[in-house]
Amino acid sequence: MPLDSIATSWVGTANDPERGFPLQWLPYCAFTPAAASGADGLAHPAAHLGVGIGAFILDLHGLRASGLLRDLPEEVQSACSAAQLNALMSCGPAAWSALRGRLFDLLKTAEPRSSRDTDRQRLVASLMTPMAQAVFHKAVCTENYTDFYASLHHATNVGRLFRPERPLLPNYAWLPIGYHGRASSLVLSGTAVRRPYGQYKIAAESAPVFQASARLDYEMEVAAYVGVENSLGERVRIEEATKHLFGLSLLNDWSARDIQSWEYQPLGPFLGKSFATSISPWVVPMEALAPYRTKLAPRAAADPAPMAYLAEPEEALSGFNITLEAYLSTARMREQAMAPVRLGRANLRDLYWSFAQMLTHHTSNGCNLRVGDILASGTVSGEQPGSQGSLLEMTRGGDDPLCLPTGERRAFLEDGDEVSLRGYGDCTGLPRVSLGECTGRILAAG
Ligand code: CA
């Protein structure tokens, strides 16, 4: 349901054009008020679902208990009292839209106001928690996590380090490359990430070593959540693929480059990736993203057209005009009260393969996707300097370290370093919208 793009909210901070959580956005999260904390980066049995509005989180559990959702189907009301979003996802797109429309109505400025509106507004206001006081939890139970490699610029930058003459392998233009990641080590933003041990080979040595990774990196990515399942053996047609997606979050696919480069042949990434993957607390529903949908960047004339099963209509708006940024803060920078430095800035619309194509390809052999599964974009990089989504690219494999304002240098991440991903959307006539942050600090190897 398209929502009124001009309407404002009676929640004053929602109308602040810089805050990123206007009435038309309404992303979901799972949270507890700070007093009930005990966060471990995973699910929390006492968590409530919430929706972000201005500087606040509206408690969906409380909203249901107050009777303000009683005109919605019982299964939707029940899903609003769950600790994670999976039950709501399972209700399907019509229910997602109905709930979103209801939340919009409850939060929009009503003119003229009746005494009934005032009473209702007072009740809804009593169900708000300031974002700054909330403890977030994982909003989705994810059974399966697949990481793609959909940014041509990232694939080219990385490929060039190893194969300067032929950076892209022949299959790149034909199919969305991916691998099965590890769902058990998906952690919420804010969870510390311990430097992994692993086996890797130092160039000058003849035998590998087993020690803490010395080439720890981040990857700036976006996660798409599956909201509509396909059964085993059922292929999802490209025309239907976007309808299977519930929403987007930020994702950081932490990567130990030394472990990765020694282990990846011939079966792909394994322990260099599976020690931790961070996700942001906010899940932005696809409906909210509608104004930010756009065409993907055109393919080079020399590239083959996608095969029929992956071919989208030319006018398909299967990309997203969402800006992504990565920031670094070192321990010394924090001691000196310095602001984090921006590492790279890219845009999600520059992907070579859309999430729709990733989903269709993933199911093209009959593989069943489950509600809550994550399809991650792969590192999002642009073509220009300053638009790379990983240190591997920025430092050219570590050969060209970054110089930080403290005088420190970074080829890869050091203990105490904190990486924070941010995402936001700008659209003419609408306030800026935020995907929030996805943050993690590196702990010394244990
Ligand atoms: Ca990745």
Short mmCIF file of N, CA and C in Angstrom, two decimals, residues 160-314:
data_model
loop_
_atom_site.label_atom_id
_atom_site.label_comp_id
_atom_site.label_asym_id
_atom_site.label_seq_id
_atom_site.Cartn_x
_atom_site.Cartn_y
_atom_site.Cartn_z
N ARG A 160 41.66 -8.25 -9.70
CA ARG A 160 42.84 -7.58 -10.26
C ARG A 160 44.09 -7.82 -9.40
N LEU A 161 43.87 -8.01 -8.08
CA LEU A 161 45.01 -8.27 -7.19
C LEU A 161 45.68 -9.59 -7.53
N PHE A 162 44.87 -10.55 -8.01
CA PHE A 162 45.40 -11.89 -8.26
C PHE A 162 45.62 -12.16 -9.74
N ARG A 163 44.80 -11.53 -10.58
CA ARG A 163 44.87 -11.79 -12.03
C ARG A 163 44.76 -10.45 -12.75
N PRO A 164 45.84 -9.64 -12.75
CA PRO A 164 45.74 -8.29 -13.32
C PRO A 164 45.25 -8.29 -14.77
N GLU A 165 45.58 -9.32 -15.52
CA GLU A 165 45.21 -9.34 -16.94
C GLU A 165 43.76 -9.74 -17.15
N ARG A 166 43.22 -10.50 -16.19
CA ARG A 166 41.86 -11.06 -16.40
C ARG A 166 41.17 -11.12 -15.04
N PRO A 167 40.79 -9.94 -14.50
CA PRO A 167 40.28 -9.92 -13.12
C PRO A 167 39.01 -10.75 -12.91
N LEU A 168 38.12 -10.76 -13.89
CA LEU A 168 36.86 -11.49 -13.71
C LEU A 168 36.97 -12.88 -14.33
N LEU A 169 36.46 -13.87 -13.62
CA LEU A 169 36.41 -15.21 -14.17
C LEU A 169 35.23 -15.29 -15.15
N PRO A 170 35.30 -16.25 -16.09
CA PRO A 170 34.30 -16.25 -17.19
C PRO A 170 32.85 -16.38 -16.73
N ASN A 171 32.61 -16.98 -15.57
CA ASN A 171 31.22 -17.20 -15.16
C ASN A 171 30.57 -15.94 -14.59
N TYR A 172 31.35 -14.90 -14.30
CA TYR A 172 30.79 -13.77 -13.53
C TYR A 172 29.59 -13.11 -14.20
N ALA A 173 29.67 -12.92 -15.51
CA ALA A 173 28.59 -12.23 -16.21
C ALA A 173 27.39 -13.14 -16.48
N TRP A 174 27.52 -14.42 -16.15
CA TRP A 174 26.45 -15.37 -16.46
C TRP A 174 25.58 -15.73 -15.26
N LEU A 175 26.16 -15.72 -14.08
CA LEU A 175 25.36 -16.12 -12.91
C LEU A 175 25.82 -15.36 -11.67
N PRO A 176 24.89 -15.15 -10.71
CA PRO A 176 25.28 -14.53 -9.44
C PRO A 176 26.08 -15.54 -8.61
N ILE A 177 27.37 -15.26 -8.45
CA ILE A 177 28.24 -16.16 -7.68
C ILE A 177 27.86 -16.05 -6.20
N GLY A 178 27.83 -17.18 -5.51
CA GLY A 178 27.54 -17.15 -4.08
C GLY A 178 28.11 -18.36 -3.39
N TYR A 179 28.04 -18.37 -2.07
CA TYR A 179 28.42 -19.55 -1.29
C TYR A 179 27.54 -19.58 -0.05
N HIS A 180 27.44 -20.75 0.55
CA HIS A 180 26.63 -20.88 1.75
C HIS A 180 27.44 -20.43 2.96
N GLY A 181 26.94 -19.40 3.63
CA GLY A 181 27.60 -18.89 4.82
C GLY A 181 27.11 -19.63 6.06
N ARG A 182 27.46 -19.09 7.21
CA ARG A 182 27.18 -19.76 8.48
C ARG A 182 26.19 -18.91 9.28
N ALA A 183 24.96 -19.41 9.45
CA ALA A 183 23.94 -18.63 10.14
C ALA A 183 24.17 -18.57 11.65
N SER A 184 24.81 -19.58 12.23
CA SER A 184 24.94 -19.63 13.70
C SER A 184 25.82 -18.51 14.23
N SER A 185 26.71 -17.98 13.42
CA SER A 185 27.60 -16.92 13.91
C SER A 185 27.18 -15.54 13.41
N LEU A 186 25.93 -15.42 12.98
CA LEU A 186 25.37 -14.08 12.70
C LEU A 186 25.13 -13.40 14.04
N VAL A 187 25.73 -12.24 14.23
CA VAL A 187 25.58 -11.53 15.51
C VAL A 187 25.06 -10.12 15.24
N LEU A 188 24.42 -9.59 16.29
CA LEU A 188 23.85 -8.26 16.15
C LEU A 188 24.95 -7.20 16.22
N SER A 189 24.72 -6.12 15.52
CA SER A 189 25.57 -4.93 15.64
C SER A 189 25.85 -4.62 17.10
N GLY A 190 27.08 -4.29 17.39
CA GLY A 190 27.47 -3.97 18.77
C GLY A 190 28.15 -5.13 19.46
N THR A 191 27.99 -6.33 18.92
CA THR A 191 28.66 -7.51 19.48
C THR A 191 30.14 -7.47 19.11
N ALA A 192 31.01 -7.66 20.10
CA ALA A 192 32.44 -7.66 19.80
C ALA A 192 32.80 -8.88 18.95
N VAL A 193 33.80 -8.71 18.12
CA VAL A 193 34.23 -9.77 17.21
C VAL A 193 35.66 -10.18 17.58
N ARG A 194 35.82 -11.44 17.97
CA ARG A 194 37.15 -11.89 18.39
C ARG A 194 37.97 -12.29 17.17
N ARG A 195 39.19 -11.80 17.14
CA ARG A 195 40.10 -12.13 16.03
C ARG A 195 40.26 -13.65 15.96
N PRO A 196 40.02 -14.23 14.81
CA PRO A 196 40.08 -15.69 14.74
C PRO A 196 41.51 -16.23 14.61
N TYR A 197 41.69 -17.43 15.13
CA TYR A 197 42.87 -18.22 14.80
C TYR A 197 42.59 -18.97 13.50
N GLY A 198 43.62 -19.36 12.83
CA GLY A 198 43.40 -20.18 11.66
C GLY A 198 44.70 -20.60 11.01
N GLN A 199 44.55 -21.46 10.03
CA GLN A 199 45.72 -21.93 9.29
C GLN A 199 45.88 -21.07 8.04
N TYR A 200 47.10 -20.59 7.87
CA TYR A 200 47.36 -19.83 6.64
C TYR A 200 48.83 -19.87 6.31
N LYS A 201 49.13 -19.42 5.14
CA LYS A 201 50.50 -19.51 4.65
C LYS A 201 51.08 -18.12 4.48
N ILE A 202 52.23 -17.93 5.06
CA ILE A 202 52.95 -16.67 4.88
C ILE A 202 53.84 -16.86 3.65
N ALA A 203 53.83 -15.87 2.77
CA ALA A 203 54.41 -16.05 1.43
C ALA A 203 55.83 -16.63 1.46
N ALA A 204 56.66 -16.13 2.36
CA ALA A 204 58.07 -16.54 2.33
C ALA A 204 58.30 -17.93 2.92
N GLU A 205 57.30 -18.48 3.58
CA GLU A 205 57.47 -19.77 4.26
C GLU A 205 57.00 -20.91 3.35
N SER A 206 57.57 -22.08 3.60
CA SER A 206 57.18 -23.22 2.76
C SER A 206 55.97 -23.95 3.32
N ALA A 207 55.77 -23.88 4.65
CA ALA A 207 54.64 -24.57 5.28
C ALA A 207 53.71 -23.55 5.93
N PRO A 208 52.44 -23.89 6.04
CA PRO A 208 51.51 -22.94 6.69
C PRO A 208 51.73 -22.87 8.20
N VAL A 209 51.17 -21.84 8.80
CA VAL A 209 51.21 -21.67 10.27
C VAL A 209 49.78 -21.77 10.79
N PHE A 210 49.64 -21.99 12.10
CA PHE A 210 48.33 -21.89 12.74
C PHE A 210 48.46 -20.82 13.81
N GLN A 211 47.90 -19.66 13.56
CA GLN A 211 48.00 -18.56 14.52
C GLN A 211 46.90 -17.55 14.25
N ALA A 212 46.86 -16.49 15.09
CA ALA A 212 45.80 -15.49 14.92
C ALA A 212 45.92 -14.82 13.56
N SER A 213 44.80 -14.56 12.96
CA SER A 213 44.79 -13.88 11.66
C SER A 213 45.48 -12.52 11.76
N ALA A 214 46.31 -12.22 10.77
CA ALA A 214 46.99 -10.92 10.74
C ALA A 214 46.40 -10.02 9.65
N ARG A 215 45.43 -10.54 8.94
CA ARG A 215 44.83 -9.76 7.83
C ARG A 215 43.31 -9.77 7.96
N LEU A 216 42.85 -9.19 9.07
CA LEU A 216 41.41 -9.16 9.35
C LEU A 216 40.77 -7.96 8.66
N ASP A 217 39.62 -8.19 8.03
CA ASP A 217 39.00 -7.18 7.17
C ASP A 217 37.50 -7.15 7.43
N TYR A 218 36.85 -6.14 6.91
CA TYR A 218 35.39 -6.04 6.94
C TYR A 218 34.89 -6.11 5.51
N GLU A 219 33.60 -6.35 5.33
CA GLU A 219 32.98 -6.25 4.00
C GLU A 219 31.65 -5.53 4.16
N MET A 220 31.49 -4.43 3.45
CA MET A 220 30.29 -3.59 3.51
C MET A 220 29.21 -4.20 2.61
N GLU A 221 28.17 -4.74 3.25
CA GLU A 221 27.16 -5.47 2.48
C GLU A 221 25.76 -5.09 2.94
N VAL A 222 24.79 -5.55 2.17
CA VAL A 222 23.38 -5.42 2.55
C VAL A 222 22.77 -6.82 2.54
N ALA A 223 21.97 -7.10 3.58
CA ALA A 223 21.28 -8.38 3.68
C ALA A 223 19.83 -8.21 3.25
N ALA A 224 19.34 -9.13 2.43
CA ALA A 224 17.91 -9.18 2.10
C ALA A 224 17.32 -10.39 2.82
N TYR A 225 16.21 -10.17 3.54
CA TYR A 225 15.56 -11.26 4.27
C TYR A 225 14.48 -11.90 3.40
N VAL A 226 14.48 -13.21 3.35
CA VAL A 226 13.40 -13.93 2.68
C VAL A 226 12.16 -13.88 3.57
N GLY A 227 11.03 -13.47 3.00
CA GLY A 227 9.78 -13.40 3.77
C GLY A 227 8.75 -14.41 3.31
N VAL A 228 8.89 -14.86 2.06
CA VAL A 228 7.95 -15.85 1.51
C VAL A 228 8.77 -17.06 1.06
N GLU A 229 8.42 -18.22 1.60
CA GLU A 229 9.18 -19.43 1.31
C GLU A 229 8.82 -19.98 -0.07
N ASN A 230 9.71 -20.80 -0.61
CA ASN A 230 9.36 -21.68 -1.72
C ASN A 230 9.58 -23.10 -1.24
N SER A 231 8.75 -24.00 -1.71
CA SER A 231 8.89 -25.38 -1.24
C SER A 231 10.02 -26.08 -1.99
N LEU A 232 10.50 -27.15 -1.42
CA LEU A 232 11.60 -27.91 -2.03
C LEU A 232 11.19 -28.34 -3.43
N GLY A 233 12.00 -28.04 -4.40
CA GLY A 233 11.70 -28.40 -5.78
C GLY A 233 11.02 -27.29 -6.57
N GLU A 234 10.58 -26.25 -5.86
CA GLU A 234 9.85 -25.16 -6.53
C GLU A 234 10.82 -24.05 -6.91
N ARG A 235 10.82 -23.70 -8.18
CA ARG A 235 11.65 -22.58 -8.63
C ARG A 235 10.86 -21.29 -8.53
N VAL A 236 11.51 -20.21 -8.17
CA VAL A 236 10.85 -18.91 -8.11
C VAL A 236 11.18 -18.15 -9.38
N ARG A 237 10.15 -17.80 -10.14
CA ARG A 237 10.38 -17.08 -11.39
C ARG A 237 10.88 -15.67 -11.10
N ILE A 238 11.64 -15.16 -12.02
CA ILE A 238 12.24 -13.83 -11.82
C ILE A 238 11.18 -12.76 -11.61
N GLU A 239 10.05 -12.89 -12.25
CA GLU A 239 8.97 -11.88 -12.11
C GLU A 239 8.41 -11.87 -10.70
N GLU A 240 8.53 -13.00 -10.00
CA GLU A 240 7.95 -13.13 -8.66
C GLU A 240 8.97 -12.91 -7.56
N ALA A 241 10.24 -12.81 -7.93
CA ALA A 241 11.30 -12.93 -6.92
C ALA A 241 11.25 -11.84 -5.86
N THR A 242 11.04 -10.59 -6.27
CA THR A 242 11.07 -9.51 -5.29
C THR A 242 9.95 -9.68 -4.26
N LYS A 243 8.84 -10.28 -4.68
CA LYS A 243 7.72 -10.47 -3.75
C LYS A 243 8.07 -11.44 -2.62
N HIS A 244 9.14 -12.19 -2.79
CA HIS A 244 9.56 -13.13 -1.75
C HIS A 244 10.43 -12.47 -0.68
N LEU A 245 10.78 -11.21 -0.90
CA LEU A 245 11.68 -10.53 0.04
C LEU A 245 10.87 -9.71 1.04
N PHE A 246 11.30 -9.77 2.31
CA PHE A 246 10.62 -9.00 3.36
C PHE A 246 11.25 -7.63 3.55
N GLY A 247 12.57 -7.57 3.55
CA GLY A 247 13.21 -6.28 3.79
C GLY A 247 14.72 -6.38 3.80
N LEU A 248 15.36 -5.26 4.11
CA LEU A 248 16.82 -5.15 4.04
C LEU A 248 17.41 -4.71 5.38
N SER A 249 18.63 -5.15 5.64
CA SER A 249 19.45 -4.68 6.77
C SER A 249 20.87 -4.48 6.28
N LEU A 250 21.68 -3.82 7.09
CA LEU A 250 23.12 -3.74 6.81
C LEU A 250 23.79 -5.01 7.30
N LEU A 251 24.87 -5.40 6.65
CA LEU A 251 25.58 -6.63 7.05
C LEU A 251 27.08 -6.43 6.84
N ASN A 252 27.85 -6.85 7.83
CA ASN A 252 29.31 -6.82 7.72
C ASN A 252 29.82 -8.25 7.75
N ASP A 253 30.35 -8.68 6.63
CA ASP A 253 30.88 -10.04 6.50
C ASP A 253 32.37 -10.02 6.83
N TRP A 254 32.67 -10.06 8.13
CA TRP A 254 34.07 -10.03 8.58
C TRP A 254 34.86 -11.13 7.88
N SER A 255 36.07 -10.82 7.47
CA SER A 255 36.84 -11.75 6.64
C SER A 255 38.30 -11.76 7.07
N ALA A 256 38.81 -12.96 7.33
CA ALA A 256 40.24 -13.13 7.62
C ALA A 256 40.93 -13.48 6.31
N ARG A 257 41.57 -12.50 5.70
CA ARG A 257 42.06 -12.67 4.33
C ARG A 257 43.15 -13.73 4.22
N ASP A 258 43.98 -13.84 5.28
CA ASP A 258 45.06 -14.83 5.21
C ASP A 258 44.50 -16.25 5.25
N ILE A 259 43.51 -16.46 6.16
CA ILE A 259 42.88 -17.79 6.23
C ILE A 259 42.13 -18.07 4.93
N GLN A 260 41.41 -17.06 4.47
CA GLN A 260 40.59 -17.20 3.26
C GLN A 260 41.44 -17.58 2.05
N SER A 261 42.57 -16.89 1.88
CA SER A 261 43.33 -17.10 0.65
C SER A 261 44.01 -18.48 0.63
N TRP A 262 44.27 -19.05 1.81
CA TRP A 262 44.90 -20.37 1.86
C TRP A 262 43.88 -21.49 1.70
N GLU A 263 42.65 -21.27 2.20
CA GLU A 263 41.67 -22.36 2.25
C GLU A 263 40.70 -22.39 1.07
N TYR A 264 40.58 -21.30 0.30
CA TYR A 264 39.40 -21.17 -0.54
C TYR A 264 39.40 -22.04 -1.79
N GLN A 265 40.57 -22.52 -2.20
CA GLN A 265 40.57 -23.36 -3.40
C GLN A 265 40.54 -24.82 -3.00
N PRO A 266 39.73 -25.67 -3.57
CA PRO A 266 38.81 -25.38 -4.66
C PRO A 266 37.35 -25.19 -4.23
N LEU A 267 37.02 -25.16 -2.95
CA LEU A 267 35.59 -25.18 -2.58
C LEU A 267 35.05 -23.85 -2.08
N GLY A 268 35.85 -22.80 -2.01
CA GLY A 268 35.32 -21.50 -1.63
C GLY A 268 35.52 -21.17 -0.17
N PRO A 269 34.96 -20.04 0.29
CA PRO A 269 35.21 -19.56 1.64
C PRO A 269 34.72 -20.53 2.71
N PHE A 270 35.43 -20.57 3.83
CA PHE A 270 35.06 -21.47 4.93
C PHE A 270 35.38 -20.76 6.25
N LEU A 271 36.49 -21.11 6.91
CA LEU A 271 36.75 -20.58 8.25
C LEU A 271 37.23 -19.13 8.24
N GLY A 272 37.64 -18.65 7.09
CA GLY A 272 38.04 -17.24 6.98
C GLY A 272 36.84 -16.30 7.05
N LYS A 273 35.63 -16.88 7.04
CA LYS A 273 34.40 -16.09 7.06
C LYS A 273 33.48 -16.45 8.22
N SER A 274 33.51 -17.69 8.67
CA SER A 274 32.42 -18.19 9.52
C SER A 274 32.56 -17.83 11.00
N PHE A 275 33.60 -17.10 11.38
CA PHE A 275 33.77 -16.77 12.81
C PHE A 275 32.79 -15.71 13.27
N ALA A 276 32.32 -14.83 12.39
CA ALA A 276 31.33 -13.83 12.78
C ALA A 276 30.84 -13.07 11.54
N THR A 277 29.56 -12.77 11.53
CA THR A 277 28.97 -11.86 10.54
C THR A 277 28.02 -10.96 11.31
N SER A 278 28.15 -9.66 11.17
CA SER A 278 27.33 -8.72 11.96
C SER A 278 26.16 -8.21 11.11
N ILE A 279 25.01 -8.06 11.77
CA ILE A 279 23.85 -7.47 11.10
C ILE A 279 23.32 -6.31 11.92
N SER A 280 22.71 -5.34 11.24
CA SER A 280 22.17 -4.17 11.93
C SER A 280 20.83 -4.52 12.56
N PRO A 281 20.43 -3.78 13.60
CA PRO A 281 19.18 -4.13 14.29
C PRO A 281 17.93 -3.82 13.48
N TRP A 282 17.97 -2.85 12.58
CA TRP A 282 16.77 -2.44 11.87
C TRP A 282 16.55 -3.27 10.62
N VAL A 283 15.32 -3.70 10.41
CA VAL A 283 14.91 -4.40 9.20
C VAL A 283 13.92 -3.49 8.48
N VAL A 284 14.34 -2.98 7.33
CA VAL A 284 13.51 -2.02 6.59
C VAL A 284 12.62 -2.80 5.63
N PRO A 285 11.29 -2.68 5.79
CA PRO A 285 10.41 -3.46 4.90
C PRO A 285 10.48 -2.99 3.45
N MET A 286 10.25 -3.92 2.55
CA MET A 286 10.34 -3.61 1.12
C MET A 286 9.40 -2.48 0.72
N GLU A 287 8.24 -2.44 1.34
CA GLU A 287 7.29 -1.37 0.98
C GLU A 287 7.87 0.01 1.28
N ALA A 288 8.60 0.12 2.38
CA ALA A 288 9.21 1.41 2.73
C ALA A 288 10.28 1.79 1.71
N LEU A 289 10.86 0.77 1.09
CA LEU A 289 11.95 1.01 0.14
C LEU A 289 11.46 1.37 -1.25
N ALA A 290 10.15 1.33 -1.46
CA ALA A 290 9.60 1.54 -2.81
C ALA A 290 10.12 2.83 -3.47
N PRO A 291 10.15 3.98 -2.76
CA PRO A 291 10.62 5.20 -3.45
C PRO A 291 12.10 5.15 -3.82
N TYR A 292 12.83 4.21 -3.24
CA TYR A 292 14.29 4.13 -3.46
C TYR A 292 14.64 3.03 -4.45
N ARG A 293 13.59 2.38 -5.02
CA ARG A 293 13.84 1.36 -6.04
C ARG A 293 14.29 2.06 -7.32
N THR A 294 15.20 1.43 -8.03
CA THR A 294 15.74 2.03 -9.25
C THR A 294 16.25 0.92 -10.16
N LYS A 295 16.57 1.29 -11.36
CA LYS A 295 17.18 0.31 -12.27
C LYS A 295 18.62 0.05 -11.81
N LEU A 296 19.07 -1.16 -12.05
CA LEU A 296 20.50 -1.42 -11.84
C LEU A 296 21.30 -0.69 -12.91
N ALA A 297 22.56 -0.43 -12.61
CA ALA A 297 23.43 0.18 -13.61
C ALA A 297 23.47 -0.73 -14.85
N PRO A 298 23.49 -0.13 -16.05
CA PRO A 298 23.49 -0.97 -17.26
C PRO A 298 24.75 -1.82 -17.38
N ARG A 299 24.57 -2.95 -18.00
CA ARG A 299 25.72 -3.83 -18.24
C ARG A 299 26.56 -3.29 -19.40
N ALA A 300 27.82 -3.64 -19.40
CA ALA A 300 28.68 -3.26 -20.53
C ALA A 300 28.16 -3.91 -21.81
N ALA A 301 28.34 -3.21 -22.92
CA ALA A 301 27.82 -3.71 -24.19
C ALA A 301 28.39 -5.08 -24.55
N ALA A 302 29.60 -5.33 -24.11
CA ALA A 302 30.25 -6.59 -24.47
C ALA A 302 29.78 -7.76 -23.60
N ASP A 303 29.09 -7.46 -22.51
CA ASP A 303 28.65 -8.53 -21.61
C ASP A 303 27.45 -9.26 -22.19
N PRO A 304 27.34 -10.56 -21.92
CA PRO A 304 26.14 -11.28 -22.39
C PRO A 304 24.91 -10.80 -21.63
N ALA A 305 23.76 -10.81 -22.29
CA ALA A 305 22.50 -10.53 -21.58
C ALA A 305 22.24 -11.68 -20.61
N PRO A 306 21.56 -11.41 -19.51
CA PRO A 306 21.23 -12.51 -18.59
C PRO A 306 20.43 -13.59 -19.32
N MET A 307 20.66 -14.84 -18.95
CA MET A 307 19.88 -15.93 -19.55
C MET A 307 18.41 -15.72 -19.20
N ALA A 308 17.54 -16.40 -19.96
CA ALA A 308 16.10 -16.11 -19.86
C ALA A 308 15.59 -16.20 -18.42
N TYR A 309 16.06 -17.20 -17.66
CA TYR A 309 15.50 -17.38 -16.31
C TYR A 309 15.94 -16.25 -15.37
N LEU A 310 16.97 -15.50 -15.74
CA LEU A 310 17.46 -14.39 -14.91
C LEU A 310 17.16 -13.03 -15.51
N ALA A 311 16.46 -13.02 -16.65
CA ALA A 311 16.24 -11.76 -17.38
C ALA A 311 15.06 -11.00 -16.80
N GLU A 312 15.33 -9.79 -16.35
CA GLU A 312 14.27 -8.92 -15.84
C GLU A 312 13.87 -7.96 -16.96
N PRO A 313 12.62 -7.49 -16.95
CA PRO A 313 12.23 -6.49 -17.93
C PRO A 313 13.14 -5.27 -17.82
N GLU A 314 13.37 -4.61 -18.95
CA GLU A 314 14.30 -3.48 -18.96
C GLU A 314 13.89 -2.40 -17.95
#
